[in-house]
mmCIF file of C-alpha atoms and ligand atoms in Angstrom:
data_model
loop_
_atom_site.group_PDB
_atom_site.id
_atom_site.type_symbol
_atom_site.label_atom_id
_atom_site.label_comp_id
_atom_site.label_asym_id
_atom_site.label_seq_id
_atom_site.Cartn_x
_atom_site.Cartn_y
_atom_site.Cartn_z
ATOM 1 C CA MET A 1 42.651 -32.743 69.876
ATOM 2 C CA GLN A 2 38.820 -31.862 70.178
ATOM 3 C CA VAL A 3 37.498 -29.087 72.159
ATOM 4 C CA GLN A 4 34.056 -28.571 72.988
ATOM 5 C CA ILE A 5 32.384 -25.070 73.693
ATOM 6 C CA ASN A 6 28.695 -25.585 74.091
ATOM 7 C CA ASP A 7 27.711 -27.435 70.533
ATOM 8 C CA ALA A 8 30.209 -26.224 69.250
ATOM 9 C CA SER A 9 33.914 -28.009 68.417
ATOM 10 C CA LEU A 10 37.207 -26.750 68.456
ATOM 11 C CA GLU A 11 39.452 -29.381 66.712
ATOM 12 C CA LEU A 12 43.404 -29.219 65.833
ATOM 13 C CA VAL A 13 44.425 -31.401 63.460
ATOM 14 C CA GLN A 14 47.484 -32.091 61.127
ATOM 15 C CA GLY A 15 46.747 -31.844 57.527
ATOM 16 C CA ASP A 16 46.109 -29.758 54.314
ATOM 17 C CA ILE A 17 44.160 -27.121 54.185
ATOM 18 C CA THR A 18 43.304 -27.236 51.050
ATOM 19 C CA ARG A 19 41.292 -30.952 51.455
ATOM 20 C CA GLN A 20 39.263 -29.951 54.103
ATOM 21 C CA ASP A 21 35.502 -31.257 54.023
ATOM 22 C CA VAL A 22 33.924 -28.219 55.208
ATOM 23 C CA ASP A 23 31.588 -25.298 54.431
ATOM 24 C CA ALA A 24 34.753 -22.618 54.053
ATOM 25 C CA ILE A 25 38.444 -22.955 54.597
ATOM 26 C CA VAL A 26 40.366 -19.757 54.798
ATOM 27 C CA ASN A 27 43.274 -18.868 52.972
ATOM 28 C CA ALA A 28 46.354 -16.642 54.406
ATOM 29 C CA ALA A 29 46.501 -14.463 51.487
ATOM 30 C CA ASN A 30 48.228 -11.238 50.974
ATOM 31 C CA SER A 31 46.746 -7.904 50.209
ATOM 32 C CA SER A 32 46.604 -8.011 46.466
ATOM 33 C CA LEU A 33 44.556 -11.172 46.715
ATOM 34 C CA LEU A 34 46.118 -12.390 43.674
ATOM 35 C CA GLY A 35 47.812 -15.284 44.865
ATOM 36 C CA GLY A 36 51.507 -16.118 46.224
ATOM 37 C CA GLY A 37 53.174 -18.756 47.791
ATOM 38 C CA GLY A 38 52.435 -20.935 51.001
ATOM 39 C CA VAL A 39 48.913 -21.939 51.780
ATOM 40 C CA ASP A 40 47.964 -19.255 48.981
ATOM 41 C CA GLY A 41 49.365 -21.172 46.261
ATOM 42 C CA ALA A 42 48.366 -24.589 47.217
ATOM 43 C CA ILE A 43 44.534 -23.073 47.630
ATOM 44 C CA HIS A 44 44.518 -20.906 44.340
ATOM 45 C CA ARG A 45 46.015 -24.477 42.282
ATOM 46 C CA ALA A 46 43.752 -27.000 44.034
ATOM 47 C CA ALA A 47 40.555 -24.507 43.717
ATOM 48 C CA GLY A 48 41.354 -23.708 39.926
ATOM 49 C CA ARG A 49 41.511 -20.684 37.211
ATOM 50 C CA GLU A 50 38.217 -19.214 37.798
ATOM 51 C CA LEU A 51 39.602 -18.696 41.734
ATOM 52 C CA LEU A 52 41.957 -15.652 40.630
ATOM 53 C CA ALA A 53 39.407 -14.635 38.223
ATOM 54 C CA GLU A 54 37.174 -14.092 41.066
ATOM 55 C CA CYS A 55 39.739 -12.469 42.898
ATOM 56 C CA ARG A 56 41.041 -9.935 40.448
ATOM 57 C CA THR A 57 37.054 -8.142 40.947
ATOM 58 C CA LEU A 58 37.608 -8.239 44.583
ATOM 59 C CA GLY A 59 40.058 -5.037 44.586
ATOM 60 C CA GLY A 60 42.305 -6.720 47.123
ATOM 61 C CA CYS A 61 42.006 -6.486 51.118
ATOM 62 C CA GLU A 62 43.332 -4.498 53.676
ATOM 63 C CA THR A 63 45.755 -6.280 56.540
ATOM 64 C CA GLY A 64 43.443 -7.267 59.465
ATOM 65 C CA ASN A 65 40.177 -8.083 57.333
ATOM 66 C CA ALA A 66 39.142 -10.332 54.601
ATOM 67 C CA LYS A 67 37.044 -11.609 51.923
ATOM 68 C CA ILE A 68 35.180 -13.937 50.485
ATOM 69 C CA THR A 69 34.878 -15.985 47.494
ATOM 70 C CA ARG A 70 33.584 -19.193 46.158
ATOM 71 C CA GLY A 71 35.666 -22.825 46.510
ATOM 72 C CA TYR A 72 35.161 -23.736 42.825
ATOM 73 C CA GLN A 73 37.317 -27.403 42.714
ATOM 74 C CA LEU A 74 37.469 -27.452 46.309
ATOM 75 C CA GLN A 75 35.439 -29.483 48.464
ATOM 76 C CA ALA A 76 34.620 -26.513 50.679
ATOM 77 C CA ARG A 77 31.945 -24.284 49.433
ATOM 78 C CA HIS A 78 34.165 -20.845 50.202
ATOM 79 C CA ILE A 79 36.984 -19.519 50.456
ATOM 80 C CA ILE A 80 37.648 -16.634 53.084
ATOM 81 C CA HIS A 81 40.950 -14.944 51.929
ATOM 82 C CA ALA A 82 42.413 -13.411 55.019
ATOM 83 C CA VAL A 83 45.292 -10.763 54.961
ATOM 84 C CA GLY A 84 47.562 -11.162 58.302
ATOM 85 C CA PRO A 85 50.165 -8.966 59.577
ATOM 86 C CA VAL A 86 53.514 -9.115 58.547
ATOM 87 C CA TYR A 87 55.576 -9.272 61.608
ATOM 88 C CA ALA A 88 57.714 -7.179 62.519
ATOM 89 C CA ASP A 89 59.007 -6.918 66.173
ATOM 90 C CA GLY A 90 55.567 -7.043 67.836
ATOM 91 C CA LYS A 91 55.432 -3.574 68.122
ATOM 92 C CA HIS A 92 53.521 -2.390 65.455
ATOM 93 C CA GLY A 93 50.048 -3.749 65.826
ATOM 94 C CA GLU A 94 50.615 -7.049 64.509
ATOM 95 C CA SER A 95 48.651 -9.070 67.464
ATOM 96 C CA VAL A 96 45.691 -6.427 66.681
ATOM 97 C CA LEU A 97 45.915 -7.271 63.346
ATOM 98 C CA LEU A 98 46.273 -10.969 63.596
ATOM 99 C CA ALA A 99 43.191 -10.841 66.175
ATOM 100 C CA SER A 100 40.969 -8.796 63.908
ATOM 101 C CA ALA A 101 41.939 -11.168 60.663
ATOM 102 C CA TYR A 102 40.331 -14.156 62.641
ATOM 103 C CA ARG A 103 37.863 -12.224 63.390
ATOM 104 C CA ALA A 104 36.875 -11.070 60.374
ATOM 105 C CA CYS A 105 36.849 -14.683 58.921
ATOM 106 C CA LEU A 106 34.435 -15.685 61.419
ATOM 107 C CA GLU A 107 32.045 -13.091 61.041
ATOM 108 C CA LEU A 108 32.262 -13.700 57.031
ATOM 109 C CA ALA A 109 31.349 -17.688 58.255
ATOM 110 C CA SER A 110 28.070 -16.347 59.740
ATOM 111 C CA GLN A 111 27.220 -14.007 57.461
ATOM 112 C CA HIS A 112 27.416 -16.752 54.488
ATOM 113 C CA ALA A 113 26.032 -19.591 56.557
ATOM 114 C CA CYS A 114 29.008 -21.366 56.684
ATOM 115 C CA ALA A 115 28.853 -23.684 60.102
ATOM 116 C CA SER A 116 31.968 -25.243 59.693
ATOM 117 C CA ILE A 117 35.217 -23.624 58.817
ATOM 118 C CA ALA A 118 38.680 -24.745 59.167
ATOM 119 C CA PHE A 119 41.987 -21.941 59.668
ATOM 120 C CA PRO A 120 45.735 -22.710 58.631
ATOM 121 C CA ALA A 121 48.479 -20.634 60.934
ATOM 122 C CA ILE A 122 47.730 -17.481 59.315
ATOM 123 C CA SER A 123 51.062 -15.268 59.138
ATOM 124 C CA THR A 124 52.785 -17.601 61.002
ATOM 125 C CA GLY A 125 54.595 -19.110 57.195
ATOM 126 C CA VAL A 126 56.387 -16.420 55.219
ATOM 127 C CA TYR A 127 55.261 -13.343 57.485
ATOM 128 C CA GLY A 128 57.426 -14.680 59.866
ATOM 129 C CA TYR A 129 54.829 -14.202 63.033
ATOM 130 C CA PRO A 130 56.175 -16.319 66.000
ATOM 131 C CA MET A 131 53.847 -19.260 66.119
ATOM 132 C CA GLU A 132 53.141 -20.076 70.249
ATOM 133 C CA ALA A 133 52.186 -16.266 70.263
ATOM 134 C CA ALA A 134 50.123 -16.498 66.854
ATOM 135 C CA ALA A 135 48.337 -19.537 68.100
ATOM 136 C CA ARG A 136 47.618 -17.779 71.598
ATOM 137 C CA ILE A 137 45.394 -14.935 70.124
ATOM 138 C CA ALA A 138 44.108 -17.531 67.124
ATOM 139 C CA PHE A 139 42.543 -19.554 69.852
ATOM 140 C CA ARG A 140 41.550 -16.815 72.157
ATOM 141 C CA ILE A 141 39.004 -15.465 69.231
ATOM 142 C CA ILE A 142 37.809 -18.756 68.112
ATOM 143 C CA LEU A 143 36.716 -19.816 71.500
ATOM 144 C CA ASP A 144 35.399 -16.437 72.776
ATOM 145 C CA TYR A 145 33.468 -15.923 69.115
ATOM 146 C CA LEU A 146 32.271 -19.972 69.427
ATOM 147 C CA ALA A 147 30.873 -18.810 73.231
ATOM 148 C CA GLU A 148 28.797 -16.033 71.113
ATOM 149 C CA HIS A 149 27.986 -17.573 67.949
ATOM 150 C CA PRO A 150 26.271 -20.885 67.909
ATOM 151 C CA GLU A 151 25.824 -21.003 64.064
ATOM 152 C CA ILE A 152 28.937 -21.820 64.268
ATOM 153 C CA LYS A 153 29.254 -25.640 64.690
ATOM 154 C CA LEU A 154 32.966 -26.810 63.854
ATOM 155 C CA VAL A 155 36.257 -24.694 63.870
ATOM 156 C CA ARG A 156 38.920 -26.871 62.007
ATOM 157 C CA TYR A 157 42.365 -25.590 62.956
ATOM 158 C CA VAL A 158 44.488 -26.984 60.251
ATOM 159 C CA LEU A 159 48.652 -27.373 60.764
ATOM 160 C CA TYR A 160 50.903 -28.665 58.382
ATOM 161 C CA ASP A 161 53.762 -30.323 59.999
ATOM 162 C CA ALA A 162 53.864 -32.399 62.797
ATOM 163 C CA ARG A 163 55.977 -29.391 65.057
ATOM 164 C CA ALA A 164 53.336 -27.156 64.192
ATOM 165 C CA PHE A 165 50.839 -29.628 65.304
ATOM 166 C CA GLN A 166 52.439 -30.059 68.836
ATOM 167 C CA THR A 167 52.991 -26.728 69.596
ATOM 168 C CA HIS A 168 49.574 -25.722 69.058
ATOM 169 C CA VAL A 169 47.990 -28.654 70.971
ATOM 170 C CA GLN A 170 50.357 -27.665 73.997
ATOM 171 C CA ILE A 171 49.375 -23.630 73.608
ATOM 172 C CA LEU A 172 45.448 -24.865 73.441
ATOM 173 C CA GLU A 173 45.616 -27.138 76.194
ATOM 174 C CA GLU A 174 47.300 -24.492 78.699
ATOM 175 C CA LEU A 175 44.603 -21.700 77.552
ATOM 176 C CA LEU A 176 42.125 -24.820 78.686
ATOM 177 C CA THR A 177 43.972 -25.258 82.223
ATOM 178 C CA GLN A 178 44.127 -21.412 82.921
HETATM 179 P P1 ADP B 1 51.666 -15.909 55.657
HETATM 180 O O1 ADP B 1 52.242 -15.290 54.438
HETATM 181 O O2 ADP B 1 50.101 -15.645 56.339
HETATM 182 O O3 ADP B 1 52.753 -16.753 56.828
HETATM 183 P P2 ADP B 1 51.895 -19.111 54.593
HETATM 184 O O4 ADP B 1 51.440 -19.730 53.544
HETATM 185 O O5 ADP B 1 53.362 -18.488 54.442
HETATM 186 O O6 ADP B 1 51.217 -17.738 55.031
HETATM 187 O O7 ADP B 1 52.220 -19.885 56.015
HETATM 188 C C1 ADP B 1 51.361 -19.692 56.939
HETATM 189 C C2 ADP B 1 51.278 -21.410 57.793
HETATM 190 O O8 ADP B 1 50.353 -22.585 57.069
HETATM 191 C C3 ADP B 1 52.611 -21.968 57.928
HETATM 192 O O9 ADP B 1 52.609 -22.248 58.894
HETATM 193 C C4 ADP B 1 52.521 -23.229 56.968
HETATM 194 O O10 ADP B 1 53.590 -23.829 57.516
HETATM 195 C C5 ADP B 1 51.002 -23.188 56.992
HETATM 196 N N1 ADP B 1 50.716 -24.580 55.136
HETATM 197 C C6 ADP B 1 51.631 -24.143 54.301
HETATM 198 N N2 ADP B 1 50.741 -24.957 53.251
HETATM 199 C C7 ADP B 1 49.742 -25.251 54.351
HETATM 200 C C8 ADP B 1 48.593 -26.064 53.633
HETATM 201 N N3 ADP B 1 48.799 -26.651 52.297
HETATM 202 N N4 ADP B 1 47.533 -26.633 54.667
HETATM 203 C C9 ADP B 1 47.853 -25.629 55.826
HETATM 204 N N5 ADP B 1 49.228 -25.448 56.049
HETATM 205 C C10 ADP B 1 49.885 -25.080 55.516
#
């Protein structure tokens, strides 16, 4: 699925974030920035050992924020390591923190001249954020940002499995018809 916002595109694809040929891919990291499971483990394996060495110099990252590194063996020039919230019950500021993590990634992309960026569904794995609610937040932030920042030409939202992909298509269609 593809949506046009001025000169920019928002694409939804099913696939593996580590294999995306974009300027920057986003990692769903934890606050240590020293690797983990899920997307984080896959990105560290694909980028190689040098990534961990650079991450060690960063001093971690607060929830709701993001930090940028080189991409090493990935096709992507940069990796933006975003720390989404662990979902408790939705009453612990999770939505604000998730929105802030997405915004921080887009701002870093702009600052580092990354015209194309690929996101995974941050916080929806081990961190337990309900997927529909997370998707609404992610798309709202991305669509608002693209409308105001013409330097970003492509946002690709990458869903790992078919069910996640279908859910996201449905949510985006809903948002666009509102
Ligand atoms: P978090 O700890 O932020 O929840 P996870 O890595 O556990 O992060 O999962 C985030 C989302 O990324 C989940 O929906 C998961 O299915 C998905 N995912 C896992 N591996 C990949 C991958 N290689 N590419 C894209 N998405 C992935």
